[in-house]
mmCIF file of C-alpha atoms in Angstrom:
data_model
loop_
_atom_site.group_PDB
_atom_site.id
_atom_site.type_symbol
_atom_site.label_atom_id
_atom_site.label_comp_id
_atom_site.label_asym_id
_atom_site.label_seq_id
_atom_site.Cartn_x
_atom_site.Cartn_y
_atom_site.Cartn_z
ATOM 1 C CA MET A 15 250.138 47.392 11.045
ATOM 2 C CA ARG A 16 251.472 46.904 7.558
ATOM 3 C CA VAL A 17 254.655 45.026 6.847
ATOM 4 C CA LEU A 18 256.879 47.639 5.241
ATOM 5 C CA HIS A 19 260.290 47.767 3.719
ATOM 6 C CA VAL A 20 262.768 50.013 5.569
ATOM 7 C CA ALA A 21 263.586 51.978 2.391
ATOM 8 C CA ALA A 22 259.894 52.688 1.791
ATOM 9 C CA VAL A 23 259.476 53.941 5.354
ATOM 10 C CA LEU A 24 262.508 56.209 5.079
ATOM 11 C CA ALA A 25 261.285 57.634 1.789
ATOM 12 C CA SER A 26 257.743 58.171 3.109
ATOM 13 C CA CYS A 27 258.920 60.243 6.068
ATOM 14 C CA GLY A 28 261.362 62.310 4.046
ATOM 15 C CA MET A 29 264.473 60.843 5.637
ATOM 16 C CA PRO A 30 267.564 60.634 3.434
ATOM 17 C CA MET A 31 268.271 57.216 2.015
ATOM 18 C CA PRO A 32 271.822 56.105 2.860
ATOM 19 C CA ALA A 33 273.880 54.110 0.382
ATOM 20 C CA ILE A 34 272.973 50.438 0.594
ATOM 21 C CA ALA A 35 275.907 48.077 0.585
ATOM 22 C CA GLN A 36 274.075 44.797 0.801
ATOM 23 C CA ASP A 37 271.345 43.306 -1.377
ATOM 24 C CA GLU A 38 267.930 44.404 -0.076
ATOM 25 C CA ALA A 39 266.541 40.921 -0.742
ATOM 26 C CA THR A 40 268.694 39.607 2.123
ATOM 27 C CA TRP A 41 267.311 42.011 4.737
ATOM 28 C CA ALA A 42 265.445 40.242 7.550
ATOM 29 C CA SER A 43 262.255 42.108 6.626
ATOM 30 C CA ARG A 44 262.263 40.645 3.087
ATOM 31 C CA LEU A 45 262.534 36.888 3.729
ATOM 32 C CA ASP A 46 259.725 34.297 3.587
ATOM 33 C CA TYR A 47 259.875 32.468 6.922
ATOM 34 C CA THR A 48 257.576 29.644 5.808
ATOM 35 C CA LEU A 49 260.687 28.396 3.968
ATOM 36 C CA ASN A 50 263.156 26.447 6.095
ATOM 37 C CA GLU A 51 266.050 27.957 4.125
ATOM 38 C CA SER A 52 265.168 31.394 5.557
ATOM 39 C CA ARG A 53 265.525 30.158 9.151
ATOM 40 C CA ASP A 54 269.284 29.842 8.851
ATOM 41 C CA LYS A 55 270.058 33.027 6.928
ATOM 42 C CA PRO A 56 271.862 35.609 9.035
ATOM 43 C CA ILE A 57 269.821 38.567 10.228
ATOM 44 C CA ILE A 58 270.867 41.471 8.020
ATOM 45 C CA CYS A 59 269.895 45.024 8.841
ATOM 46 C CA LYS A 60 270.070 48.106 6.677
ATOM 47 C CA GLN A 61 273.526 49.627 6.645
ATOM 48 C CA GLY A 62 273.852 52.041 9.576
ATOM 49 C CA ASP A 63 271.130 50.399 11.694
ATOM 50 C CA ILE A 64 271.816 49.087 15.183
ATOM 51 C CA GLU A 65 271.875 45.278 15.073
ATOM 52 C CA ARG A 66 270.415 43.580 18.146
ATOM 53 C CA HIS A 67 271.393 40.010 17.177
ATOM 54 C CA ALA A 68 274.514 40.555 15.107
ATOM 55 C CA GLY A 69 275.763 37.405 13.395
ATOM 56 C CA GLN A 70 272.754 35.307 14.409
ATOM 57 C CA THR A 71 269.904 33.713 12.460
ATOM 58 C CA LEU A 72 266.245 33.750 13.495
ATOM 59 C CA ALA A 73 266.545 29.989 14.114
ATOM 60 C CA GLN A 74 269.187 30.812 16.745
ATOM 61 C CA VAL A 75 267.173 33.674 18.222
ATOM 62 C CA PHE A 76 263.949 31.662 18.652
ATOM 63 C CA ALA A 77 265.727 28.301 19.191
ATOM 64 C CA GLU A 78 263.514 25.352 20.151
ATOM 65 C CA LYS A 79 260.376 27.524 20.263
ATOM 66 C CA TRP A 80 260.426 27.612 16.447
ATOM 67 C CA PRO A 81 260.211 24.088 15.028
ATOM 68 C CA VAL A 82 261.365 23.293 11.505
ATOM 69 C CA GLN A 83 258.529 23.826 9.014
ATOM 70 C CA PRO A 84 257.092 20.914 7.049
ATOM 71 C CA GLU A 85 258.390 20.879 3.486
ATOM 72 C CA PRO A 86 255.758 22.179 1.048
ATOM 73 C CA LEU A 87 254.272 19.511 -1.190
ATOM 74 C CA PRO A 88 254.587 20.132 -4.940
ATOM 75 C CA GLY A 89 251.922 22.628 -5.987
ATOM 76 C CA SER A 90 250.966 23.341 -2.374
ATOM 77 C CA GLU A 91 250.432 26.943 -1.395
ATOM 78 C CA ARG A 92 252.374 28.506 1.471
ATOM 79 C CA VAL A 93 250.850 31.416 3.357
ATOM 80 C CA GLN A 94 253.078 33.565 5.552
ATOM 81 C CA ALA A 95 251.969 34.555 9.042
ATOM 82 C CA GLN A 96 250.735 38.124 9.190
ATOM 83 C CA ALA A 97 249.457 40.733 11.584
ATOM 84 C CA THR A 98 245.701 41.157 11.349
ATOM 85 C CA ARG A 99 245.351 43.939 13.886
ATOM 86 C CA ALA A 100 248.083 46.082 15.391
ATOM 87 C CA ILE A 101 247.506 47.146 18.959
ATOM 88 C CA ARG A 102 249.131 50.364 20.081
ATOM 89 C CA PRO A 103 250.272 50.418 23.698
ATOM 90 C CA ARG A 104 247.746 52.236 25.869
ATOM 91 C CA GLY A 105 248.600 55.331 27.792
ATOM 92 C CA ALA A 106 251.482 57.715 27.421
ATOM 93 C CA MET A 107 254.725 56.234 26.223
ATOM 94 C CA ARG A 108 256.896 57.973 28.795
ATOM 95 C CA GLY A 109 260.552 58.266 28.025
ATOM 96 C CA MET A 110 260.044 57.993 24.273
ATOM 97 C CA PRO A 111 262.917 59.592 22.375
ATOM 98 C CA VAL A 112 262.302 62.981 20.781
ATOM 99 C CA GLN A 113 263.835 61.968 17.436
ATOM 100 C CA PRO A 114 261.976 59.719 14.977
ATOM 101 C CA GLY A 115 263.103 56.139 14.599
ATOM 102 C CA ILE A 116 262.460 52.844 12.871
ATOM 103 C CA VAL A 117 262.510 49.430 14.535
ATOM 104 C CA VAL A 118 262.504 46.067 12.755
ATOM 105 C CA PHE A 119 261.198 43.291 14.971
ATOM 106 C CA ALA A 120 260.327 39.620 14.569
ATOM 107 C CA VAL A 121 257.371 37.891 16.184
ATOM 108 C CA LEU A 122 257.162 34.136 16.587
ATOM 109 C CA VAL A 123 253.491 33.291 15.926
ATOM 110 C CA ASP A 124 252.164 29.850 16.859
ATOM 111 C CA GLU A 125 249.726 27.732 14.851
ATOM 112 C CA ASN A 126 246.795 29.417 16.655
ATOM 113 C CA GLY A 127 247.950 32.912 15.685
ATOM 114 C CA GLU A 128 249.193 33.763 19.183
ATOM 115 C CA PRO A 129 252.452 35.697 19.607
ATOM 116 C CA VAL A 130 254.916 33.466 21.480
ATOM 117 C CA GLN A 131 258.002 35.676 21.565
ATOM 118 C CA ALA A 132 259.155 38.929 19.990
ATOM 119 C CA GLU A 133 262.672 40.172 19.350
ATOM 120 C CA VAL A 134 263.962 43.496 18.070
ATOM 121 C CA LEU A 135 266.321 42.838 15.158
ATOM 122 C CA CYS A 136 267.353 46.280 13.916
ATOM 123 C CA ALA A 137 266.825 49.891 14.968
ATOM 124 C CA SER A 138 267.669 53.188 13.335
ATOM 125 C CA THR A 139 268.068 54.842 16.740
ATOM 126 C CA GLU A 140 268.107 53.908 20.418
ATOM 127 C CA GLY A 141 265.071 54.083 22.658
ATOM 128 C CA TYR A 142 262.145 52.435 20.867
ATOM 129 C CA ASP A 143 262.766 48.736 21.564
ATOM 130 C CA LYS A 144 260.378 48.357 24.510
ATOM 131 C CA TYR A 145 257.568 50.131 22.618
ATOM 132 C CA ALA A 146 258.092 47.904 19.585
ATOM 133 C CA MET A 147 257.973 44.829 21.838
ATOM 134 C CA ARG A 148 254.679 45.959 23.376
ATOM 135 C CA ILE A 149 253.194 46.456 19.925
ATOM 136 C CA ALA A 150 254.492 43.055 18.795
ATOM 137 C CA LEU A 151 253.122 41.089 21.738
ATOM 138 C CA GLN A 152 249.754 42.882 21.968
ATOM 139 C CA SER A 153 248.889 42.637 18.261
ATOM 140 C CA GLN A 154 246.736 39.946 16.696
ATOM 141 C CA TYR A 155 248.040 37.552 14.043
ATOM 142 C CA LYS A 156 246.968 35.045 11.439
ATOM 143 C CA PRO A 157 249.223 31.949 11.485
ATOM 144 C CA ALA A 158 251.300 30.738 8.564
ATOM 145 C CA PHE A 159 250.019 27.754 6.567
ATOM 146 C CA VAL A 160 252.087 25.073 4.867
ATOM 147 C CA ASN A 161 250.320 22.235 3.020
ATOM 148 C CA GLY A 162 246.986 23.627 4.223
ATOM 149 C CA LYS A 163 247.879 23.310 7.914
ATOM 150 C CA PRO A 164 248.729 26.106 10.344
ATOM 151 C CA VAL A 165 252.360 26.149 11.520
ATOM 152 C CA THR A 166 254.461 28.167 13.933
ATOM 153 C CA SER A 167 256.329 30.796 11.937
ATOM 154 C CA VAL A 168 257.810 34.264 12.074
ATOM 155 C CA VAL A 169 256.420 37.652 11.071
ATOM 156 C CA VAL A 170 258.909 40.483 10.594
ATOM 157 C CA HIS A 171 257.627 44.069 10.944
ATOM 158 C CA VAL A 172 259.103 47.454 10.274
ATOM 159 C CA GLN A 173 257.620 50.009 12.693
ATOM 160 C CA LYS A 174 258.060 53.767 12.302
ATOM 161 C CA PHE A 175 257.987 55.975 15.395
ATOM 162 C CA ALA A 176 257.448 59.714 14.988
ATOM 163 C CA GLY A 177 259.147 60.622 18.255
ATOM 164 C CA GLY A 178 257.811 62.810 20.998
ATOM 165 C CA ALA A 179 258.338 63.970 24.504
ATOM 166 C CA GLY A 180 257.065 61.974 27.410
#
């Protein structure tokens, strides 16, 4: 699974790009969650998307499960958590909507690279949340590193669904 920008996904599947009212740099899928300042920024979805945690921050969503990151030392490299292998749910995905859709979800990844919790943040259409959650929790991750040490952090993914009957 690649981390993608919602606009890139829309363009790649030929979907029209709606007017964007807010700055793309503030979208949840564009922030660096190894930085403590990103924890308290409100979750912002693309205009027109369904917001699952309207008005909240990821610090509020994950609460005490997501400790504050250590501050990076001067000249120290930060490495964001990332998916290393996306696992597709096995078997038929019964009840999947016929129309295509895009889901933005966040995964809290611990210092061992294990997914702790996943939350859908934004969706272009109804019906794909449970499939996105299965993908999020069954995938494999590399933890974030701050000051050379692994830390619990967040990975945000944009997942495209082609749609289909089930």
